[in-house]
Amino acid sequence: MAIFKAQDASEETAALLNNMRVYGTCVLTCMAIVVFVGVKYVNKFALVFLGCVILSILSIYAGVIKSAFDPPDFPICLLGNRTLSRKGFDVCAKFIEVGNETVTSKLWALFCSSPLLNATCDLYFSQNNVTEVQGIPGVASGLIRENVWSSYLPKDLIVEKSGLLSAPSGDPVDLDQPYVFSDMTTYFTLLVGIYFPSVTGIMAGSNRSGDLRDAQKSIPIGTIMAIATTSFVYISSVILFGACIEGVVLRDKFGEAVNGNLVVGTLSWPSPWVIVIGSFFSTCGAGLQSLTGAPRLLQAISRDGIVPFLRVFGHGKANGEPTWALLLTACICEIGILIASLDEVAPILSMFFLMCYMFVNLACAVQTLLRTPNWRPRFKYYHWTLSFLGMSLCLSLMFICSWYYALVAMLIAGLIYKYIEYRGAEKEWGDGIRGLSLSAARYALLRLEEGPPHTKNWRPQLLVLVRVDQDQNVVHPQLLSLTSQLKAGKGLTIVGSVLEGTYLENHPQAQRAEESIRRLMEAEKVKGFCQVVTSSNIRDGISHLIQSSGLGGLQHNTVLVGWPRNWRQKEDHQTWRNFIELVRETTAAHLALIVTKNVSMFPGNQERFSEGNIDVWWVVHDGGMLMLLPFLLRHHKVWKRCTMRIFTVAQMDDNSIQMKKDLTTFLYHLRIIAEVEVVEMHDSDISAYTYEKTLVMEQRSQILKQMHLTKTEREREVTCQLESNQIYYYYYTGFI
């Protein structure tokens, strides 16, 4: 029997949902046709709908006043303190009088095995009386004191009237019994998510700003008035319903205790049909406003090219009506109708509305804080703290209502933003994020000016000097390939070039050279800046680049340049003179100098070495710079599988074994993996300067041992030796 009842209930529910889908689709189609015909008809219908809504609201207030002295007859049936569903019986009693005979009622048959008096009945039914109370006792009943407190219920729990005594029962509750059960677990945040879409109509004026005569004046006044009006109506309705209607009736979602009658319609005066008509027209009016505003907003976004794949929805009729955007909006609405569950759809809508309001408030606050010149709000009572407060409330409500829906909504918003940033069109109104980036960059540059960078944070910040030919193309593009492999997108990279001549005559050539260098930087994945200067001679131009490149504390500390070509030819003496001046100027500026020879033989970023060696001839001790560069190169996929080898020189009568051991220890403390080789040479092959500088490390190790320093202190000394790299040197790379 219970199985048949469950099947009947499920079939009834399915039929009800199908009816809602059919009716909703028909109404949506009619409203879409009205909007398609023209917005002027929507405006004409809007006045009629508004009048019906106002009348229905006034009828509710009139009914509340009338309930103070003449409450409506609206009985509900209780068994003990449990609310009974009216679907299976009509008389709220266990026994009824038929002529002069007392017989059992239909309610008796729902709880007992037979209509006989000696039948076996449910224990709770046997121990408790059936009572009938008024579901709407009126505003003067003092019911507000009972309903003012929250009473959230878990799913499948019987709706009970508080303050009413009943005999307890140890028997489990059968869901097929004629009680009113809660159909879902309720809590505050869930109800906020369901309720919130009812207050989202305040943006209707903003969505239709193109149709307003004076949008700057109408939108602020209209929005504030809409917020004030709707807030008063909603809050007063909640309070008045709690003062007039029993709590069990308010928690009876489908009206099972009152035979499906309209509770608010029964409360209103003069007739429930006022509420029925007002609710219908209110729903239609809100739907028409949404079908009018949303397609226009989508059409504006599509025409601006902000989201490229939406451009098809920018087309419409000859008079500008958004035909394709209306079709997409109607399809989205139809999805909500097919779901046929307000409890499922409302939280999703709340997330996106809250996120929309959050970003509107964020945009206003950011534009005000950045003092953007084109941000000139006409509303004189505006302050950025209001926007920040609104943004914080929206974000909090998103996570309070449903943290997983909030995360999904923010993920979707982030993906859309990144897509717009990658593919979207740039418009004249700019980007607030770009303003934030400029402010953050300014703050960071000022912080860099507070002091020199710590040696532990030192890395090569490159100024790459390249030459361009007569067609303004880079002569040695492999130099930028080496830059990409050396930097891997980290730190500062400035690619500079010099054009000989005057700026007025060579300005177009300088622009073409800069564009060519930028294209090459993008192709080689070099993240940095490009700077092309025009000077009367190459020497002065290079000097200007070395002195003025960078900004504030964001300066280069290393110059990367190619070895001068044809420097041995007598007629090209200016080339080697420029190179010598470059070396002298980098020395004066305390910059490191990297000189690449045979740069055309260097591998490109697409090549891969499956094996091989990076050989470092550590002829002159430089504080570890020559070992740092191969270490950085091996982080790139081109050099990842190569082995690093360190070569140093010694005289024939030196202790080569001890020198190799000390150098191995030195590399170990630097956490650099490399093979160490000591090459013994005759005295005539080693200059005095080279010999002295090569043995600095061995002498330093001996001094550390004589000082009897601990292992930690010796490691600190070795580390400081690497970090003192404010020198210049020649760097030659060989391939094996």
XYZ file of C-alpha atoms in Angstrom:
736
model
C 0.000 0.000 0.000
C 2.850 2.350 0.898
C 4.507 1.612 -2.431
C 1.374 2.583 -4.328
C 1.074 5.808 -2.321
C 4.690 6.714 -3.066
C 4.163 6.021 -6.768
C 1.020 8.134 -6.836
C 2.831 11.000 -5.099
C 5.765 10.862 -7.495
C 3.454 10.740 -10.516
C 1.502 13.697 -9.170
C 4.705 15.669 -8.617
C 5.977 14.834 -12.103
C 2.661 15.906 -13.639
C 2.783 19.186 -11.690
C 6.343 19.906 -12.878
C 5.413 19.109 -16.477
C 2.485 21.502 -16.250
C 4.823 24.195 -14.961
C 7.195 23.571 -17.883
C 4.399 23.771 -20.457
C 2.763 26.887 -19.008
C 6.124 28.579 -18.452
C 7.233 27.903 -22.036
C 3.984 29.317 -23.416
C 4.218 32.493 -21.319
C 7.919 32.940 -22.172
C 7.142 32.615 -25.882
C 4.418 35.260 -25.659
C 6.680 37.677 -23.784
C 9.547 37.126 -26.254
C 7.185 37.930 -29.138
C 6.080 41.153 -27.424
C 9.696 42.219 -26.902
C 10.558 41.279 -30.503
C 7.764 43.456 -31.843
C 9.200 46.491 -30.099
C 10.198 47.994 -26.810
C 7.457 50.618 -27.074
C 4.864 47.927 -26.464
C 6.792 46.777 -23.419
C 6.681 50.309 -22.061
C 2.912 50.457 -22.634
C 2.384 47.126 -20.859
C 4.701 48.241 -18.060
C 2.231 50.866 -16.816
C -0.571 48.277 -16.694
C 1.624 45.787 -14.870
C 2.816 48.437 -12.447
C -0.752 49.406 -11.617
C -1.711 45.778 -10.919
C 1.329 45.258 -8.696
C 0.575 48.408 -6.694
C -3.053 47.321 -6.217
C -1.991 43.858 -5.027
C 0.473 45.365 -2.526
C -2.181 47.747 -1.219
C -4.638 44.864 -0.921
C -2.161 43.003 1.308
C -1.843 45.996 3.643
C -5.639 46.369 3.648
C -6.029 42.688 4.511
C -3.544 43.004 7.387
C -5.553 45.913 8.806
C -8.825 43.992 8.384
C -7.347 40.916 10.145
C -6.953 42.970 13.335
C -10.728 42.948 13.920
C -12.041 40.387 11.415
C -9.510 37.653 10.614
C -10.357 35.330 7.705
C -11.571 31.781 8.269
C -8.526 29.700 7.362
C -8.453 26.516 9.498
C -5.595 24.031 9.717
C -5.673 20.609 11.347
C -3.183 19.512 14.001
C -2.605 16.096 15.527
C -0.964 16.888 18.835
C 1.477 19.540 17.661
C 2.002 18.015 14.197
C 0.541 19.664 11.107
C -1.692 17.408 9.012
C -2.005 17.436 5.242
C -5.579 17.907 3.993
C -5.153 15.706 0.923
C -6.701 12.514 2.388
C -9.543 13.842 4.536
C -12.007 16.710 4.808
C -13.137 16.750 8.467
C -10.531 17.526 11.134
C -11.744 14.936 13.669
C -11.272 11.277 14.588
C -15.038 10.649 14.755
C -17.958 12.173 12.943
C -21.728 12.109 13.536
C -23.760 10.348 10.859
C -27.394 10.670 11.894
C -27.545 9.481 15.487
C -24.485 7.284 15.113
C -20.838 8.104 15.754
C -18.467 6.616 13.181
C -14.779 6.916 12.427
C -13.673 9.592 9.993
C -11.444 9.446 6.939
C -8.594 10.682 9.133
C -9.051 7.572 11.270
C -8.596 5.379 8.203
C -5.267 7.071 7.406
C -3.738 6.087 10.764
C -5.565 2.835 11.603
C -5.731 -0.583 9.994
C -9.533 -0.540 9.671
C -12.504 1.820 10.334
C -13.506 -0.217 13.371
C -13.080 1.242 16.840
C -10.996 -1.720 17.975
C -8.595 -1.392 15.059
C -4.849 -1.119 15.531
C -3.844 2.524 15.184
C -0.645 4.517 15.138
C 0.613 5.102 18.684
C 0.997 8.869 18.267
C -2.505 9.081 16.751
C -3.972 7.163 19.680
C -2.273 9.281 22.360
C -2.977 12.758 20.948
C -6.087 14.732 20.125
C -6.957 16.328 16.825
C -7.462 20.093 16.999
C -8.339 22.725 14.441
C -6.741 26.172 14.689
C -6.865 29.255 12.526
C -3.940 29.588 10.123
C -4.380 33.382 9.950
C -5.315 34.563 13.468
C -4.662 38.212 12.545
C -2.236 40.963 13.408
C -3.792 41.506 16.859
C -3.202 37.905 17.973
C 0.303 38.554 19.300
C 1.693 35.859 17.007
C 4.740 38.018 16.207
C 6.303 37.037 19.550
C 6.312 33.386 18.454
C 7.351 33.865 14.823
C 10.116 36.389 15.466
C 12.544 33.546 16.253
C 14.041 31.320 13.581
C 12.863 27.747 13.121
C 14.958 26.046 10.437
C 14.138 22.416 9.677
C 16.096 19.505 8.231
C 14.685 17.584 5.289
C 11.766 15.146 5.868
C 10.965 16.505 9.317
C 7.341 17.049 10.390
C 6.294 20.707 10.602
C 5.239 21.171 14.223
C 3.583 24.052 16.058
C 5.747 25.351 18.851
C 4.250 25.840 22.321
C 1.622 23.127 21.871
C 1.900 20.050 24.128
C 1.712 16.538 22.709
C 2.283 12.998 23.956
C 5.637 11.653 22.718
C 5.812 8.586 20.508
C 8.743 6.247 20.113
C 7.577 4.894 16.756
C 9.482 6.049 13.660
C 7.634 8.469 11.392
C 6.404 7.088 8.071
C 6.725 9.554 5.195
C 3.466 8.186 3.759
C 1.491 9.383 6.769
C -0.631 12.521 6.188
C 1.756 14.958 7.825
C 3.281 18.114 6.365
C 6.984 17.422 5.901
C 9.782 19.830 5.102
C 10.909 19.082 1.545
C 14.474 20.383 2.023
C 16.954 21.324 4.708
C 16.625 25.044 5.385
C 19.098 27.487 6.866
C 19.609 31.217 6.730
C 22.136 31.382 3.912
C 20.078 29.100 1.686
C 17.006 31.278 2.138
C 19.061 34.381 1.370
C 20.167 32.803 -1.904
C 16.571 31.964 -2.805
C 15.234 35.370 -1.765
C 17.945 37.552 -3.305
C 16.811 37.395 -6.971
C 13.605 39.163 -5.948
C 15.569 42.376 -5.280
C 17.656 42.362 -8.468
C 15.283 44.535 -10.481
C 16.971 47.712 -9.250
C 19.473 47.502 -12.144
C 16.737 47.542 -14.790
C 17.238 51.253 -15.371
C 20.979 50.861 -15.854
C 20.467 48.012 -18.328
C 18.220 50.247 -20.407
C 20.323 53.387 -20.134
C 20.402 53.743 -23.918
C 16.630 54.241 -24.001
C 16.582 56.917 -21.284
C 16.364 60.593 -22.176
C 18.820 61.704 -19.463
C 20.531 58.613 -18.108
C 22.930 60.560 -15.842
C 19.991 62.056 -13.968
C 17.452 59.241 -14.178
C 19.609 56.263 -13.154
C 20.776 57.536 -9.714
C 17.330 58.805 -8.713
C 15.494 55.798 -10.096
C 17.877 53.274 -8.547
C 17.770 54.860 -5.093
C 13.995 55.140 -5.190
C 13.724 51.505 -6.334
C 15.951 50.351 -3.470
C 13.982 52.369 -0.919
C 10.579 51.237 -2.233
C 11.379 47.547 -2.588
C 13.183 47.442 0.761
C 10.178 48.931 2.518
C 7.716 46.561 0.805
C 9.808 43.423 1.409
C 10.724 44.142 5.025
C 7.215 45.249 5.977
C 5.730 42.174 4.273
C 8.018 39.841 6.214
C 7.097 41.485 9.518
C 3.353 41.608 8.786
C 3.221 37.988 7.593
C 4.970 36.915 10.783
C 2.420 38.877 12.818
C -0.664 37.481 11.033
C 0.073 33.929 9.865
C 0.867 30.811 11.869
C 4.440 29.590 11.622
C 3.388 26.102 10.485
C 1.529 27.690 7.559
C 4.535 29.822 6.627
C 6.740 26.712 6.622
C 4.207 24.701 4.598
C 5.863 25.223 1.231
C 3.203 23.622 -0.998
C 0.168 24.591 1.094
C -0.746 20.989 1.929
C -2.328 21.971 5.254
C -4.722 24.419 3.563
C -5.709 22.375 0.478
C -3.314 24.361 -1.728
C -5.103 27.684 -1.160
C -3.171 30.929 -1.471
C -2.201 32.126 1.996
C -1.442 35.722 1.009
C -4.530 35.754 -1.228
C -6.678 34.709 1.733
C -5.086 37.412 3.893
C -5.583 40.181 1.320
C -8.723 42.278 0.873
C -11.135 42.386 -0.884
C -10.501 39.200 -2.907
C -7.744 36.596 -3.406
C -7.998 37.218 -7.138
C -6.291 40.578 -6.649
C -3.167 38.731 -5.507
C -3.458 36.138 -8.275
C -3.714 38.810 -10.963
C -1.058 40.999 -9.332
C 1.386 38.092 -8.985
C 0.863 37.043 -12.588
C 1.343 40.542 -13.958
C 4.280 41.171 -11.627
C 5.979 38.040 -12.957
C 5.215 38.987 -16.545
C 6.415 42.532 -15.972
C 9.690 41.379 -14.452
C 10.118 38.907 -17.300
C 9.487 41.598 -19.921
C 11.968 43.938 -18.248
C 14.594 41.183 -18.206
C 13.918 40.257 -21.831
C 14.221 43.941 -22.710
C 17.322 44.878 -20.721
C 19.468 41.755 -20.936
C 19.508 41.483 -24.783
C 20.431 45.153 -25.099
C 23.281 44.722 -22.649
C 24.460 41.648 -24.559
C 24.163 43.500 -27.861
C 26.251 46.405 -26.541
C 28.969 44.017 -25.343
C 28.918 42.211 -28.696
C 29.144 45.396 -30.757
C 32.046 46.696 -28.695
C 33.981 43.527 -29.507
C 34.877 42.989 -25.845
C 34.111 39.262 -26.135
C 34.937 38.267 -29.735
C 32.887 35.051 -29.917
C 29.727 37.048 -29.016
C 29.949 39.326 -32.061
C 27.160 37.474 -33.844
C 24.741 38.666 -31.155
C 25.507 42.287 -32.006
C 23.316 42.090 -35.108
C 19.615 42.897 -35.044
C 16.804 44.549 -36.902
C 17.200 47.737 -38.908
C 15.871 49.828 -36.013
C 18.511 48.417 -33.659
C 16.387 45.839 -31.853
C 18.653 42.996 -30.601
C 17.104 40.021 -32.394
C 19.867 37.442 -31.910
C 20.588 38.573 -28.373
C 16.877 38.226 -27.554
C 16.895 34.677 -28.933
C 19.875 33.710 -26.750
C 18.264 35.299 -23.679
C 15.019 33.424 -24.300
C 16.932 30.135 -24.619
C 18.658 30.750 -21.289
C 15.291 31.508 -19.691
C 13.878 28.318 -21.151
C 16.652 26.320 -19.450
C 15.497 27.715 -16.102
C 11.890 26.808 -16.915
C 12.845 23.246 -17.845
C 14.651 22.837 -14.518
C 11.281 23.670 -12.920
C 12.727 24.206 -9.440
C 13.077 27.666 -7.990
C 15.169 26.270 -5.153
C 17.775 25.052 -7.650
C 17.766 28.049 -9.984
C 17.622 30.900 -7.454
C 21.034 30.293 -5.772
C 22.741 30.210 -9.178
C 21.088 33.486 -10.166
C 22.072 34.982 -6.819
C 25.740 34.152 -7.404
C 25.915 35.939 -10.738
C 23.857 38.924 -9.595
C 26.049 39.301 -6.513
C 29.165 38.986 -8.629
C 27.836 41.596 -11.047
C 27.138 44.034 -8.205
C 30.488 43.225 -6.622
C 32.399 44.124 -9.794
C 30.359 47.288 -10.290
C 31.274 48.407 -6.769
C 34.885 47.320 -7.263
C 35.162 49.299 -10.503
C 33.784 52.439 -8.842
C 36.090 52.111 -5.818
C 39.187 51.431 -7.943
C 38.517 54.328 -10.302
C 38.102 56.687 -7.345
C 41.218 55.501 -5.496
C 43.324 55.723 -8.659
C 41.936 59.224 -9.336
C 41.427 58.346 -12.990
C 40.852 61.566 -14.984
C 37.922 60.125 -16.949
C 36.115 59.047 -13.751
C 33.797 61.947 -13.002
C 30.668 60.748 -11.132
C 27.871 63.270 -11.240
C 26.237 61.996 -8.051
C 27.657 64.327 -5.402
C 26.986 62.104 -2.376
C 29.219 59.313 -3.662
C 32.259 58.124 -1.681
C 34.571 55.239 -2.439
C 34.003 53.679 0.996
C 30.370 53.002 0.034
C 31.536 51.067 -3.020
C 34.073 49.156 -0.960
C 31.404 48.313 1.620
C 29.040 47.131 -1.112
C 31.764 45.004 -2.683
C 32.595 43.422 0.687
C 28.936 42.658 1.397
C 28.433 41.072 -2.023
C 31.550 38.921 -1.669
C 30.552 37.863 1.838
C 27.017 36.976 0.748
C 28.359 34.890 -2.129
C 30.338 32.648 0.203
C 27.688 32.710 2.931
C 24.979 31.526 0.538
C 27.008 28.804 -1.178
C 30.787 28.691 -1.131
C 31.030 26.130 -3.946
C 28.691 28.109 -6.220
C 30.733 31.211 -5.354
C 33.998 29.519 -6.346
C 32.505 28.285 -9.627
C 31.094 31.742 -10.426
C 34.426 33.437 -9.696
C 36.261 30.840 -11.793
C 33.942 31.537 -14.723
C 34.426 35.293 -14.262
C 38.209 34.839 -14.151
C 38.216 32.769 -17.336
C 36.060 35.365 -19.114
C 38.372 38.162 -17.976
C 41.499 36.340 -19.156
C 39.796 35.618 -22.474
C 38.871 39.289 -22.855
C 42.409 40.289 -21.910
C 43.828 37.894 -24.502
C 41.377 38.324 -27.385
C 39.186 41.277 -26.516
C 39.243 44.650 -28.239
C 40.682 47.733 -26.571
C 38.226 50.590 -26.223
C 38.570 54.242 -25.401
C 37.371 53.834 -21.803
C 40.536 51.908 -20.841
C 41.041 49.234 -18.230
C 40.916 49.650 -14.457
C 43.332 46.752 -13.969
C 45.894 48.621 -16.055
C 45.552 51.581 -13.716
C 46.157 49.275 -10.774
C 49.238 47.887 -12.531
C 50.617 51.390 -13.028
C 50.069 52.260 -9.377
C 51.659 48.998 -8.244
C 54.632 49.582 -10.566
C 55.104 53.092 -9.213
C 54.987 51.810 -5.636
C 57.486 49.038 -6.410
C 59.894 51.439 -8.120
C 59.792 53.785 -5.143
C 60.509 50.853 -2.823
C 63.519 49.893 -4.932
C 64.901 53.390 -4.406
C 65.023 52.878 -0.638
C 68.300 50.959 -0.788
C 70.560 48.815 -2.958
C 69.478 45.212 -3.573
C 70.876 42.582 -1.260
C 73.627 40.413 -2.701
C 71.519 37.285 -2.136
C 68.910 38.717 -4.545
C 71.490 39.518 -7.201
C 70.902 38.188 -10.681
C 72.030 39.481 -14.077
C 69.788 42.367 -15.155
C 70.733 42.577 -18.799
C 71.205 45.466 -21.171
C 71.526 43.689 -24.529
C 73.183 45.800 -27.232
C 72.221 44.709 -30.750
C 72.998 46.065 -34.212
C 70.438 46.578 -36.964
C 71.071 46.639 -40.701
C 69.845 49.127 -43.259
C 66.404 47.501 -43.246
C 66.211 47.888 -39.447
C 66.484 44.124 -38.864
C 68.617 42.664 -36.076
C 71.958 41.446 -37.425
C 72.497 38.685 -34.843
C 69.129 37.350 -33.619
C 70.988 34.541 -31.793
C 71.991 37.151 -29.223
C 68.358 37.340 -28.119
C 68.149 33.544 -28.107
C 71.027 33.496 -25.622
C 69.268 36.206 -23.605
C 66.106 34.106 -23.396
C 68.097 31.034 -22.343
C 70.015 33.003 -19.746
C 67.054 34.863 -18.230
C 64.153 32.410 -18.652
C 61.725 35.316 -18.257
C 63.155 36.373 -14.871
C 64.535 39.773 -13.925
C 65.034 42.809 -16.121
C 65.944 42.694 -19.810
C 66.452 45.805 -21.925
C 67.294 45.371 -25.604
C 68.932 48.505 -26.950
C 70.209 49.629 -30.308
C 71.795 52.773 -31.735
C 71.062 54.442 -35.061
C 73.580 56.904 -36.406
C 72.245 60.302 -37.483
C 69.833 62.928 -36.199
C 66.556 62.161 -34.450
C 64.449 64.372 -36.737
C 65.699 62.641 -39.882
C 65.822 59.070 -38.553
C 62.696 58.976 -36.396
C 60.768 56.675 -38.829
C 63.766 54.329 -39.036
C 63.977 54.250 -35.232
C 60.302 53.278 -34.996
C 60.749 50.504 -37.565
C 63.834 49.251 -35.733
C 61.938 49.206 -32.445
C 59.061 47.265 -34.017
C 61.506 44.797 -35.549
C 63.241 44.250 -32.208
C 59.901 43.774 -30.429
C 58.828 41.152 -32.961
C 62.102 39.312 -32.492
C 61.777 39.531 -28.701
C 58.303 38.050 -28.925
C 59.505 35.287 -31.229
C 62.410 34.431 -28.925
C 60.194 34.758 -25.827
C 62.329 37.511 -24.310
C 60.258 39.363 -21.724
C 61.580 42.872 -21.374
C 61.751 46.330 -22.881
C 63.097 47.783 -26.097
C 64.931 51.065 -26.455
C 66.303 52.560 -29.690
C 68.274 55.811 -29.573
C 69.513 58.018 -32.376
C 72.906 59.647 -31.953
C 75.460 61.468 -34.072
C 77.861 58.515 -33.599
C 77.627 54.954 -32.326
C 80.009 55.545 -29.434
C 77.912 58.301 -27.851
C 74.686 56.336 -28.420
C 76.046 53.300 -26.556
C 77.183 55.586 -23.755
C 73.670 57.053 -23.505
C 72.135 53.573 -23.303
C 74.521 52.485 -20.552
C 73.847 55.634 -18.534
C 70.109 56.146 -18.985
C 68.509 52.718 -19.557
C 66.138 51.597 -16.838
C 64.018 53.593 -14.425
C 64.834 54.424 -10.827
C 65.915 51.336 -8.941
C 65.041 49.125 -11.897
C 68.446 49.370 -13.545
C 70.620 46.955 -15.473
C 73.775 45.572 -13.837
C 75.129 43.590 -16.775
C 75.802 44.493 -20.405
C 75.573 41.773 -23.052
C 77.247 42.538 -26.357
C 78.671 40.640 -29.323
C 82.342 40.490 -30.160
C 83.253 43.241 -32.677
C 83.624 41.933 -36.200
C 86.373 42.919 -38.627
C 88.246 44.585 -35.793
C 91.615 43.453 -37.225
C 91.118 45.350 -40.477
C 92.941 48.658 -40.622
C 90.127 50.517 -42.359
C 87.680 49.531 -39.583
C 89.590 50.922 -36.639
C 86.503 52.659 -35.209
C 84.905 49.272 -34.383
C 87.529 48.173 -31.878
C 87.791 51.706 -30.476
C 84.055 51.686 -29.767
C 84.429 48.303 -28.123
C 87.286 49.490 -25.899
C 85.247 52.524 -24.879
C 82.354 50.195 -24.055
C 84.614 48.171 -21.764
C 85.903 51.309 -20.053
C 82.413 52.742 -19.529
C 81.007 49.527 -18.056
C 83.993 49.493 -15.715
C 83.327 53.048 -14.664
C 79.654 52.254 -14.086
C 80.547 49.131 -12.014
C 78.668 46.893 -14.415
C 79.376 43.350 -15.467
C 80.198 42.810 -19.143
C 79.365 39.644 -21.112
C 80.960 39.418 -24.566
C 79.792 36.630 -26.871
C 82.096 35.450 -29.629
C 80.863 33.539 -32.682
C 77.309 34.260 -31.578
C 75.938 32.941 -34.870
C 76.966 29.437 -33.753
C 74.887 29.612 -30.570
C 71.867 27.285 -30.417
C 68.340 28.574 -30.902
C 65.504 28.081 -28.467
C 64.101 25.219 -30.542
C 67.298 23.151 -30.388
C 67.933 20.513 -27.712
C 71.262 19.084 -26.580
C 70.878 15.440 -25.625
C 74.437 15.516 -24.267
C 77.480 17.777 -24.158
C 79.477 20.028 -21.862
C 79.494 23.663 -20.858
C 83.174 24.480 -20.325
C 84.156 27.358 -18.065
C 87.806 28.398 -18.213
C 88.176 30.013 -14.858
C 91.366 31.841 -15.693
C 90.743 34.995 -13.684
C 88.897 34.643 -10.375
C 85.730 36.766 -10.509
C 83.763 35.947 -7.359
C 81.779 33.141 -8.959
C 80.166 34.999 -11.873
C 81.573 32.644 -14.497
C 80.006 29.722 -12.656
C 76.691 31.507 -12.121
C 76.024 32.018 -15.836
C 76.316 28.308 -16.850
C 74.221 27.473 -13.803
C 71.472 29.788 -15.115
C 71.832 28.393 -18.641
C 71.264 24.840 -17.419
C 67.831 25.885 -16.177
C 66.763 26.296 -19.813
C 65.539 23.274 -21.774
C 68.233 23.812 -24.446
C 71.090 23.236 -21.985
C 69.294 21.071 -19.431
C 71.115 17.828 -20.318
C 74.578 19.390 -20.573
C 77.287 18.856 -17.981
C 79.160 21.776 -16.479
C 82.962 21.564 -16.383
C 85.275 23.992 -14.556
C 88.856 24.378 -15.811
C 91.520 26.262 -13.874
C 95.266 26.655 -14.476
C 98.270 25.904 -12.292
C 102.038 25.879 -12.620
C 103.945 22.671 -12.967
C 105.345 22.831 -9.430
C 101.965 23.712 -7.773
C 99.902 21.312 -5.713
C 97.288 20.527 -8.379
C 95.597 17.867 -6.274
C 95.004 20.290 -3.390
C 93.834 23.006 -5.791
C 91.283 20.621 -7.339
C 90.121 19.592 -3.885
C 89.685 23.210 -2.756
C 87.805 24.126 -5.919
C 85.509 21.102 -5.503
C 84.785 22.170 -1.918
C 84.109 25.696 -3.113
C 81.544 24.455 -5.664
C 79.969 22.184 -3.062
C 79.312 25.106 -0.733
C 77.819 27.013 -3.668
C 75.527 24.024 -4.381
C 76.736 23.874 -8.007
C 77.272 20.484 -9.600
C 80.253 20.531 -11.959
C 83.325 18.557 -12.909
C 86.633 20.142 -11.918
C 89.810 19.938 -13.992
C 93.204 21.554 -13.203
C 95.375 22.248 -16.246
C 99.115 22.452 -15.526
C 101.042 24.938 -17.639
C 104.581 26.275 -17.751
C 105.476 29.606 -16.211
C 106.027 31.160 -19.612
C 102.423 30.402 -20.585
C 100.834 32.168 -17.593
C 101.001 35.898 -17.051
C 101.783 37.213 -13.572
C 98.329 38.821 -13.230
C 96.533 35.628 -14.253
C 98.637 33.510 -11.936
C 98.015 35.827 -8.988
C 94.236 35.988 -9.494
C 93.907 32.245 -10.085
C 95.548 31.379 -6.805
C 93.381 33.748 -4.776
C 90.993 30.912 -3.910
C 93.749 28.611 -2.672
C 95.274 31.397 -0.562
C 91.831 32.242 0.811
C 91.278 28.602 1.830
C 94.623 28.558 3.617
C 93.805 31.770 5.487
C 90.425 30.321 6.585
C 92.148 27.235 7.941
C 94.732 29.343 9.804
C 91.920 31.356 11.430
C 90.417 28.082 12.750
C 86.916 29.091 11.639
C 84.009 26.715 12.054
C 82.475 24.961 9.069
C 79.430 27.316 9.064
C 81.634 30.400 9.127
C 83.780 29.048 6.297
C 80.617 28.443 4.241
C 79.518 32.023 4.916
C 82.860 33.320 3.703
C 82.609 31.245 0.529
C 79.066 32.508 -0.084
C 80.188 36.110 0.305
C 82.903 35.371 -2.232
C 80.225 34.496 -4.808
C 78.081 37.516 -4.002
C 80.836 40.082 -4.540
C 80.389 40.096 -8.297
C 80.450 43.799 -9.170
C 83.184 43.298 -11.800
C 83.549 43.088 -15.570
C 84.940 40.181 -17.507
C 85.066 38.486 -20.884
C 82.949 35.411 -21.323
C 83.648 32.892 -24.051
C 81.520 29.787 -24.469
C 82.728 26.710 -26.347
C 80.621 23.811 -27.560
C 81.584 20.143 -27.372
